[in-house]
Amino acid sequence: MIRILLVEDDPMMGQAVKVALTQAGYAADLVASAEDAEAALAAGSYGLIVLDVNLPGQSGLDLVAALRAKREDIPILALTARDTTRQKIEGLNAGMDDYLVKPFDLDELLARIRALFRRSKGLAAPHIDNGEIALDIAAKTAWKKGTPVSLSAREFAILAILMSNMGKLLNKQDIENKLYGWDIEIESNAVEVHISHLRKKLGETAIKTVRGMGYVVEKIA
């Protein structure tokens, strides 16, 4: 699951987009200004930013330029009310990765988010394969030895996080930061329970525990 930071000062628009993101299986945090976005980014881990260009105070363009100056490579999808070539060029030059002009279709927004996430992971297609286990990020489908495996939304999200970081050790806090938004109450053993379920469905060796440190999906050559 991708944890998304949504920066939108229009309350109705912000809530509508947040609901759409949540229903699509993403964890989304909503803030209304560039300054609040900077605070959120300093405090949490995000896989993508959906950003309104025209914000009160510091503009969306200024925020993007500041992030890129710090060599932050997080994917950024800009929302703008003006369909002008000049503004698109300014945004792309500042470091934005994609644009959507308001009003937009929520299905198109979700499709562009999936595409940006795939590109950020170096994936030409939304598939991750590792030996017997395969994952389709866009379709939210998992297979073992070519047979579909039924996973809950949280189980799929955790597996996607681990397989997107194949060979990298992630601790419980890393996974929770990527999985949950601010307004989600996390049970203390939620990650452990979901990983236990994944092992029952995919095999005990699918996810390795490094005691006292975290979890890893080891890359199979």
mmCIF file with all atom_site columns, N, CA and C in Angstrom, residues 34-90:
data_model
loop_
_atom_site.group_PDB
_atom_site.id
_atom_site.type_symbol
_atom_site.label_atom_id
_atom_site.label_alt_id
_atom_site.label_comp_id
_atom_site.label_asym_id
_atom_site.label_entity_id
_atom_site.label_seq_id
_atom_site.pdbx_PDB_ins_code
_atom_site.Cartn_x
_atom_site.Cartn_y
_atom_site.Cartn_z
_atom_site.occupancy
_atom_site.B_iso_or_equiv
_atom_site.pdbx_formal_charge
_atom_site.auth_seq_id
_atom_site.auth_comp_id
_atom_site.auth_asym_id
_atom_site.auth_atom_id
_atom_site.pdbx_PDB_model_num
ATOM 1   N N  . ALA A 1 34 ? 1.148  24.250 2.109   1.00 0.00 ? 34 ALA A N  1
ATOM 2   C CA . ALA A 1 34 ? 2.508  23.768 1.873   1.00 0.00 ? 34 ALA A CA 1
ATOM 3   C C  . ALA A 1 34 ? 3.278  23.652 3.183   1.00 0.00 ? 34 ALA A C  1
ATOM 4   N N  . GLU A 1 35 ? 3.010  24.595 4.091   1.00 0.00 ? 35 GLU A N  1
ATOM 5   C CA . GLU A 1 35 ? 3.698  24.553 5.380   1.00 0.00 ? 35 GLU A CA 1
ATOM 6   C C  . GLU A 1 35 ? 3.321  23.300 6.169   1.00 0.00 ? 35 GLU A C  1
ATOM 7   N N  . ASP A 1 36 ? 2.028  22.946 6.164   1.00 0.00 ? 36 ASP A N  1
ATOM 8   C CA . ASP A 1 36 ? 1.589  21.725 6.848   1.00 0.00 ? 36 ASP A CA 1
ATOM 9   C C  . ASP A 1 36 ? 2.137  20.490 6.145   1.00 0.00 ? 36 ASP A C  1
ATOM 10  N N  . ALA A 1 37 ? 2.264  20.560 4.834   1.00 0.00 ? 37 ALA A N  1
ATOM 11  C CA . ALA A 1 37 ? 2.828  19.441 4.076   1.00 0.00 ? 37 ALA A CA 1
ATOM 12  C C  . ALA A 1 37 ? 4.283  19.198 4.472   1.00 0.00 ? 37 ALA A C  1
ATOM 13  N N  . GLU A 1 38 ? 5.048  20.272 4.633   1.00 0.00 ? 38 GLU A N  1
ATOM 14  C CA . GLU A 1 38 ? 6.445  20.130 5.031   1.00 0.00 ? 38 GLU A CA 1
ATOM 15  C C  . GLU A 1 38 ? 6.553  19.474 6.405   1.00 0.00 ? 38 GLU A C  1
ATOM 16  N N  . ALA A 1 39 ? 5.650  19.863 7.322   1.00 0.00 ? 39 ALA A N  1
ATOM 17  C CA . ALA A 1 39 ? 5.647  19.264 8.657   1.00 0.00 ? 39 ALA A CA 1
ATOM 18  C C  . ALA A 1 39 ? 5.291  17.779 8.581   1.00 0.00 ? 39 ALA A C  1
ATOM 19  N N  . ALA A 1 40 ? 4.313  17.441 7.751   1.00 0.00 ? 40 ALA A N  1
ATOM 20  C CA . ALA A 1 40 ? 3.905  16.043 7.602   1.00 0.00 ? 40 ALA A CA 1
ATOM 21  C C  . ALA A 1 40 ? 5.033  15.205 7.020   1.00 0.00 ? 40 ALA A C  1
ATOM 22  N N  . LEU A 1 41 ? 5.726  15.744 6.017   1.00 0.00 ? 41 LEU A N  1
ATOM 23  C CA . LEU A 1 41 ? 6.827  15.015 5.384   1.00 0.00 ? 41 LEU A CA 1
ATOM 24  C C  . LEU A 1 41 ? 7.991  14.816 6.346   1.00 0.00 ? 41 LEU A C  1
ATOM 25  N N  . ALA A 1 42 ? 8.188  15.779 7.233   1.00 0.00 ? 42 ALA A N  1
ATOM 26  C CA . ALA A 1 42 ? 9.260  15.650 8.219   1.00 0.00 ? 42 ALA A CA 1
ATOM 27  C C  . ALA A 1 42 ? 8.938  14.587 9.261   1.00 0.00 ? 42 ALA A C  1
ATOM 28  N N  . ALA A 1 43 ? 7.638  14.379 9.501   1.00 0.00 ? 43 ALA A N  1
ATOM 29  C CA . ALA A 1 43 ? 7.218  13.464 10.563  1.00 0.00 ? 43 ALA A CA 1
ATOM 30  C C  . ALA A 1 43 ? 6.901  12.058 10.077  1.00 0.00 ? 43 ALA A C  1
ATOM 31  N N  . GLY A 1 44 ? 6.606  11.893 8.793   1.00 0.00 ? 44 GLY A N  1
ATOM 32  C CA . GLY A 1 44 ? 6.153  10.594 8.302   1.00 0.00 ? 44 GLY A CA 1
ATOM 33  C C  . GLY A 1 44 ? 6.808  10.183 7.002   1.00 0.00 ? 44 GLY A C  1
ATOM 34  N N  . SER A 1 45 ? 6.502  8.948  6.578   1.00 0.00 ? 45 SER A N  1
ATOM 35  C CA . SER A 1 45 ? 7.047  8.394  5.345   1.00 0.00 ? 45 SER A CA 1
ATOM 36  C C  . SER A 1 45 ? 5.931  8.255  4.320   1.00 0.00 ? 45 SER A C  1
ATOM 37  N N  . TYR A 1 46 ? 6.119  8.832  3.134   1.00 0.00 ? 46 TYR A N  1
ATOM 38  C CA . TYR A 1 46 ? 5.095  8.809  2.093   1.00 0.00 ? 46 TYR A CA 1
ATOM 39  C C  . TYR A 1 46 ? 5.671  8.271  0.791   1.00 0.00 ? 46 TYR A C  1
ATOM 40  N N  . GLY A 1 47 ? 4.802  7.611  0.014   1.00 0.00 ? 47 GLY A N  1
ATOM 41  C CA . GLY A 1 47 ? 5.216  7.072  -1.268  1.00 0.00 ? 47 GLY A CA 1
ATOM 42  C C  . GLY A 1 47 ? 4.884  7.977  -2.420  1.00 0.00 ? 47 GLY A C  1
ATOM 43  N N  . LEU A 1 48 ? 4.017  9.000  -2.170  1.00 0.00 ? 48 LEU A N  1
ATOM 44  C CA . LEU A 1 48 ? 3.577  9.863  -3.260  1.00 0.00 ? 48 LEU A CA 1
ATOM 45  C C  . LEU A 1 48 ? 2.870  11.083 -2.677  1.00 0.00 ? 48 LEU A C  1
ATOM 46  N N  . ILE A 1 49 ? 2.935  12.211 -3.396  1.00 0.00 ? 49 ILE A N  1
ATOM 47  C CA . ILE A 1 49 ? 2.241  13.434 -3.003  1.00 0.00 ? 49 ILE A CA 1
ATOM 48  C C  . ILE A 1 49 ? 1.258  13.813 -4.102  1.00 0.00 ? 49 ILE A C  1
ATOM 49  N N  . VAL A 1 50 ? 0.009  14.091 -3.720  1.00 0.00 ? 50 VAL A N  1
ATOM 50  C CA . VAL A 1 50 ? -0.968 14.703 -4.622  1.00 0.00 ? 50 VAL A CA 1
ATOM 51  C C  . VAL A 1 50 ? -1.116 16.144 -4.153  1.00 0.00 ? 50 VAL A C  1
ATOM 52  N N  . LEU A 1 51 ? -0.777 17.096 -5.016  1.00 0.00 ? 51 LEU A N  1
ATOM 53  C CA . LEU A 1 51 ? -0.561 18.470 -4.581  1.00 0.00 ? 51 LEU A CA 1
ATOM 54  C C  . LEU A 1 51 ? -1.331 19.484 -5.418  1.00 0.00 ? 51 LEU A C  1
ATOM 55  N N  . ASP A 1 52 ? -2.158 20.283 -4.751  1.00 0.00 ? 52 ASP A N  1
ATOM 56  C CA . ASP A 1 52 ? -2.808 21.411 -5.419  1.00 0.00 ? 52 ASP A CA 1
ATOM 57  C C  . ASP A 1 52 ? -1.753 22.494 -5.660  1.00 0.00 ? 52 ASP A C  1
ATOM 58  N N  . VAL A 1 53 ? -1.683 23.005 -6.879  1.00 0.00 ? 53 VAL A N  1
ATOM 59  C CA . VAL A 1 53 ? -0.683 24.018 -7.210  1.00 0.00 ? 53 VAL A CA 1
ATOM 60  C C  . VAL A 1 53 ? -0.989 25.349 -6.529  1.00 0.00 ? 53 VAL A C  1
ATOM 61  N N  . ASN A 1 54 ? -2.270 25.725 -6.508  1.00 0.00 ? 54 ASN A N  1
ATOM 62  C CA . ASN A 1 54 ? -2.658 27.038 -6.000  1.00 0.00 ? 54 ASN A CA 1
ATOM 63  C C  . ASN A 1 54 ? -3.052 26.950 -4.531  1.00 0.00 ? 54 ASN A C  1
ATOM 64  N N  . LEU A 1 55 ? -2.071 27.088 -3.666  1.00 0.00 ? 55 LEU A N  1
ATOM 65  C CA . LEU A 1 55 ? -2.278 26.997 -2.224  1.00 0.00 ? 55 LEU A CA 1
ATOM 66  C C  . LEU A 1 55 ? -2.142 28.369 -1.585  1.00 0.00 ? 55 LEU A C  1
ATOM 67  N N  . PRO A 1 56 ? -2.790 28.583 -0.435  1.00 0.00 ? 56 PRO A N  1
ATOM 68  C CA . PRO A 1 56 ? -2.581 29.834 0.294   1.00 0.00 ? 56 PRO A CA 1
ATOM 69  C C  . PRO A 1 56 ? -1.176 29.872 0.872   1.00 0.00 ? 56 PRO A C  1
ATOM 70  N N  . GLY A 1 57 ? -0.579 31.046 0.945   1.00 0.00 ? 57 GLY A N  1
ATOM 71  C CA . GLY A 1 57 ? 0.784  31.128 1.457   1.00 0.00 ? 57 GLY A CA 1
ATOM 72  C C  . GLY A 1 57 ? 1.767  30.605 0.429   1.00 0.00 ? 57 GLY A C  1
ATOM 73  N N  . GLN A 1 58 ? 2.651  29.720 0.859   1.00 0.00 ? 58 GLN A N  1
ATOM 74  C CA . GLN A 1 58 ? 3.624  29.137 -0.059  1.00 0.00 ? 58 GLN A CA 1
ATOM 75  C C  . GLN A 1 58 ? 2.891  28.327 -1.124  1.00 0.00 ? 58 GLN A C  1
ATOM 76  N N  . SER A 1 59 ? 3.257  28.512 -2.382  1.00 0.00 ? 59 SER A N  1
ATOM 77  C CA . SER A 1 59 ? 2.560  27.831 -3.470  1.00 0.00 ? 59 SER A CA 1
ATOM 78  C C  . SER A 1 59 ? 3.023  26.389 -3.598  1.00 0.00 ? 59 SER A C  1
ATOM 79  N N  . GLY A 1 60 ? 2.243  25.601 -4.336  1.00 0.00 ? 60 GLY A N  1
ATOM 80  C CA . GLY A 1 60 ? 2.638  24.234 -4.601  1.00 0.00 ? 60 GLY A CA 1
ATOM 81  C C  . GLY A 1 60 ? 3.939  24.150 -5.380  1.00 0.00 ? 60 GLY A C  1
ATOM 82  N N  . LEU A 1 61 ? 4.135  25.078 -6.324  1.00 0.00 ? 61 LEU A N  1
ATOM 83  C CA . LEU A 1 61 ? 5.379  25.108 -7.095  1.00 0.00 ? 61 LEU A CA 1
ATOM 84  C C  . LEU A 1 61 ? 6.585  25.353 -6.192  1.00 0.00 ? 61 LEU A C  1
ATOM 85  N N  . ASP A 1 62 ? 6.419  26.255 -5.234  1.00 0.00 ? 62 ASP A N  1
ATOM 86  C CA . ASP A 1 62 ? 7.518  26.546 -4.301  1.00 0.00 ? 62 ASP A CA 1
ATOM 87  C C  . ASP A 1 62 ? 7.842  25.328 -3.452  1.00 0.00 ? 62 ASP A C  1
ATOM 88  N N  . LEU A 1 63 ? 6.794  24.612 -3.029  1.00 0.00 ? 63 LEU A N  1
ATOM 89  C CA . LEU A 1 63 ? 7.011  23.412 -2.215  1.00 0.00 ? 63 LEU A CA 1
ATOM 90  C C  . LEU A 1 63 ? 7.775  22.358 -3.003  1.00 0.00 ? 63 LEU A C  1
ATOM 91  N N  . VAL A 1 64 ? 7.377  22.145 -4.245  1.00 0.00 ? 64 VAL A N  1
ATOM 92  C CA . VAL A 1 64 ? 8.062  21.155 -5.072  1.00 0.00 ? 64 VAL A CA 1
ATOM 93  C C  . VAL A 1 64 ? 9.524  21.543 -5.288  1.00 0.00 ? 64 VAL A C  1
ATOM 94  N N  . ALA A 1 65 ? 9.756  22.802 -5.592  1.00 0.00 ? 65 ALA A N  1
ATOM 95  C CA . ALA A 1 65 ? 11.128 23.260 -5.809  1.00 0.00 ? 65 ALA A CA 1
ATOM 96  C C  . ALA A 1 65 ? 11.976 23.047 -4.562  1.00 0.00 ? 65 ALA A C  1
ATOM 97  N N  . ALA A 1 66 ? 11.399 23.307 -3.391  1.00 0.00 ? 66 ALA A N  1
ATOM 98  C CA . ALA A 1 66 ? 12.128 23.126 -2.133  1.00 0.00 ? 66 ALA A CA 1
ATOM 99  C C  . ALA A 1 66 ? 12.448 21.654 -1.900  1.00 0.00 ? 66 ALA A C  1
ATOM 100 N N  . LEU A 1 67 ? 11.490 20.772 -2.189  1.00 0.00 ? 67 LEU A N  1
ATOM 101 C CA . LEU A 1 67 ? 11.720 19.336 -2.003  1.00 0.00 ? 67 LEU A CA 1
ATOM 102 C C  . LEU A 1 67 ? 12.803 18.834 -2.951  1.00 0.00 ? 67 LEU A C  1
ATOM 103 N N  . ARG A 1 68 ? 12.740 19.260 -4.204  1.00 0.00 ? 68 ARG A N  1
ATOM 104 C CA . ARG A 1 68 ? 13.740 18.801 -5.169  1.00 0.00 ? 68 ARG A CA 1
ATOM 105 C C  . ARG A 1 68 ? 15.123 19.364 -4.850  1.00 0.00 ? 68 ARG A C  1
ATOM 106 N N  . ALA A 1 69 ? 15.171 20.572 -4.305  1.00 0.00 ? 69 ALA A N  1
ATOM 107 C CA . ALA A 1 69 ? 16.457 21.153 -3.914  1.00 0.00 ? 69 ALA A CA 1
ATOM 108 C C  . ALA A 1 69 ? 17.118 20.318 -2.817  1.00 0.00 ? 69 ALA A C  1
ATOM 109 N N  . LYS A 1 70 ? 16.283 19.668 -2.000  1.00 0.00 ? 70 LYS A N  1
ATOM 110 C CA . LYS A 1 70 ? 16.799 18.791 -0.942  1.00 0.00 ? 70 LYS A CA 1
ATOM 111 C C  . LYS A 1 70 ? 17.002 17.364 -1.444  1.00 0.00 ? 70 LYS A C  1
ATOM 112 N N  . ARG A 1 71 ? 16.869 17.185 -2.763  1.00 0.00 ? 71 ARG A N  1
ATOM 113 C CA . ARG A 1 71 ? 17.039 15.891 -3.423  1.00 0.00 ? 71 ARG A CA 1
ATOM 114 C C  . ARG A 1 71 ? 16.009 14.860 -2.982  1.00 0.00 ? 71 ARG A C  1
ATOM 115 N N  . GLU A 1 72 ? 14.822 15.339 -2.615  1.00 0.00 ? 72 GLU A N  1
ATOM 116 C CA . GLU A 1 72 ? 13.708 14.442 -2.330  1.00 0.00 ? 72 GLU A CA 1
ATOM 117 C C  . GLU A 1 72 ? 13.137 13.965 -3.665  1.00 0.00 ? 72 GLU A C  1
ATOM 118 N N  . ASP A 1 73 ? 13.116 12.644 -3.889  1.00 0.00 ? 73 ASP A N  1
ATOM 119 C CA . ASP A 1 73 ? 12.670 12.130 -5.183  1.00 0.00 ? 73 ASP A CA 1
ATOM 120 C C  . ASP A 1 73 ? 11.272 11.523 -5.143  1.00 0.00 ? 73 ASP A C  1
ATOM 121 N N  . ILE A 1 74 ? 10.492 11.840 -4.118  1.00 0.00 ? 74 ILE A N  1
ATOM 122 C CA . ILE A 1 74 ? 9.135  11.326 -4.002  1.00 0.00 ? 74 ILE A CA 1
ATOM 123 C C  . ILE A 1 74 ? 8.293  11.749 -5.208  1.00 0.00 ? 74 ILE A C  1
ATOM 124 N N  . PRO A 1 75 ? 7.524  10.847 -5.815  1.00 0.00 ? 75 PRO A N  1
ATOM 125 C CA . PRO A 1 75 ? 6.676  11.225 -6.959  1.00 0.00 ? 75 PRO A CA 1
ATOM 126 C C  . PRO A 1 75 ? 5.632  12.264 -6.553  1.00 0.00 ? 75 PRO A C  1
ATOM 127 N N  . ILE A 1 76 ? 5.399  13.242 -7.427  1.00 0.00 ? 76 ILE A N  1
ATOM 128 C CA . ILE A 1 76 ? 4.442  14.325 -7.137  1.00 0.00 ? 76 ILE A CA 1
ATOM 129 C C  . ILE A 1 76 ? 3.476  14.480 -8.301  1.00 0.00 ? 76 ILE A C  1
ATOM 130 N N  . LEU A 1 77 ? 2.189  14.357 -8.000  1.00 0.00 ? 77 LEU A N  1
ATOM 131 C CA . LEU A 1 77 ? 1.127  14.579 -8.973  1.00 0.00 ? 77 LEU A CA 1
ATOM 132 C C  . LEU A 1 77 ? 0.455  15.901 -8.643  1.00 0.00 ? 77 LEU A C  1
ATOM 133 N N  . ALA A 1 78 ? 0.488  16.846 -9.585  1.00 0.00 ? 78 ALA A N  1
ATOM 134 C CA . ALA A 1 78 ? -0.048 18.182 -9.346  1.00 0.00 ? 78 ALA A CA 1
ATOM 135 C C  . ALA A 1 78 ? -1.495 18.285 -9.816  1.00 0.00 ? 78 ALA A C  1
ATOM 136 N N  . LEU A 1 79 ? -2.297 19.029 -9.043  1.00 0.00 ? 79 LEU A N  1
ATOM 137 C CA . LEU A 1 79 ? -3.664 19.353 -9.412  1.00 0.00 ? 79 LEU A CA 1
ATOM 138 C C  . LEU A 1 79 ? -3.737 20.853 -9.662  1.00 0.00 ? 79 LEU A C  1
ATOM 139 N N  . THR A 1 80 ? -4.288 21.242 -10.793 1.00 0.00 ? 80 THR A N  1
ATOM 140 C CA . THR A 1 80 ? -4.357 22.664 -11.095 1.00 0.00 ? 80 THR A CA 1
ATOM 141 C C  . THR A 1 80 ? -5.694 23.008 -11.737 1.00 0.00 ? 80 THR A C  1
ATOM 142 N N  . ALA A 1 81 ? -6.149 24.230 -11.503 1.00 0.00 ? 81 ALA A N  1
ATOM 143 C CA . ALA A 1 81 ? -7.412 24.692 -12.085 1.00 0.00 ? 81 ALA A CA 1
ATOM 144 C C  . ALA A 1 81 ? -7.192 25.311 -13.453 1.00 0.00 ? 81 ALA A C  1
ATOM 145 N N  . ARG A 1 82 ? -5.936 25.484 -13.854 1.00 0.00 ? 82 ARG A N  1
ATOM 146 C CA . ARG A 1 82 ? -5.640 26.154 -15.125 1.00 0.00 ? 82 ARG A CA 1
ATOM 147 C C  . ARG A 1 82 ? -4.929 25.215 -16.084 1.00 0.00 ? 82 ARG A C  1
ATOM 148 N N  . ASP A 1 83 ? -5.528 25.032 -17.253 1.00 0.00 ? 83 ASP A N  1
ATOM 149 C CA . ASP A 1 83 ? -4.943 24.169 -18.270 1.00 0.00 ? 83 ASP A CA 1
ATOM 150 C C  . ASP A 1 83 ? -4.120 25.027 -19.227 1.00 0.00 ? 83 ASP A C  1
ATOM 151 N N  . THR A 1 84 ? -2.994 25.502 -18.747 1.00 0.00 ? 84 THR A N  1
ATOM 152 C CA . THR A 1 84 ? -2.142 26.357 -19.574 1.00 0.00 ? 84 THR A CA 1
ATOM 153 C C  . THR A 1 84 ? -0.774 25.712 -19.754 1.00 0.00 ? 84 THR A C  1
ATOM 154 N N  . THR A 1 85 ? -0.237 25.858 -20.955 1.00 0.00 ? 85 THR A N  1
ATOM 155 C CA . THR A 1 85 ? 1.073  25.280 -21.247 1.00 0.00 ? 85 THR A CA 1
ATOM 156 C C  . THR A 1 85 ? 2.144  25.878 -20.346 1.00 0.00 ? 85 THR A C  1
ATOM 157 N N  . ARG A 1 86 ? 2.052  27.195 -20.100 1.00 0.00 ? 86 ARG A N  1
ATOM 158 C CA . ARG A 1 86 ? 3.069  27.861 -19.282 1.00 0.00 ? 86 ARG A CA 1
ATOM 159 C C  . ARG A 1 86 ? 3.119  27.274 -17.878 1.00 0.00 ? 86 ARG A C  1
ATOM 160 N N  . GLN A 1 87 ? 1.935  27.077 -17.251 1.00 0.00 ? 87 GLN A N  1
ATOM 161 C CA . GLN A 1 87 ? 1.940  26.546 -15.896 1.00 0.00 ? 87 GLN A CA 1
ATOM 162 C C  . GLN A 1 87 ? 2.450  25.107 -15.857 1.00 0.00 ? 87 GLN A C  1
ATOM 163 N N  . LYS A 1 88 ? 2.114  24.318 -16.879 1.00 0.00 ? 88 LYS A N  1
ATOM 164 C CA . LYS A 1 88 ? 2.618  22.950 -16.935 1.00 0.00 ? 88 LYS A CA 1
ATOM 165 C C  . LYS A 1 88 ? 4.134  22.939 -17.041 1.00 0.00 ? 88 LYS A C  1
ATOM 166 N N  . ILE A 1 89 ? 4.675  23.811 -17.885 1.00 0.00 ? 89 ILE A N  1
ATOM 167 C CA . ILE A 1 89 ? 6.128  23.879 -18.037 1.00 0.00 ? 89 ILE A CA 1
ATOM 168 C C  . ILE A 1 89 ? 6.787  24.303 -16.722 1.00 0.00 ? 89 ILE A C  1
ATOM 169 N N  . GLU A 1 90 ? 6.199  25.303 -16.047 1.00 0.00 ? 90 GLU A N  1
ATOM 170 C CA . GLU A 1 90 ? 6.739  25.749 -14.757 1.00 0.00 ? 90 GLU A CA 1
ATOM 171 C C  . GLU A 1 90 ? 6.741  24.608 -13.748 1.00 0.00 ? 90 GLU A C  1
#
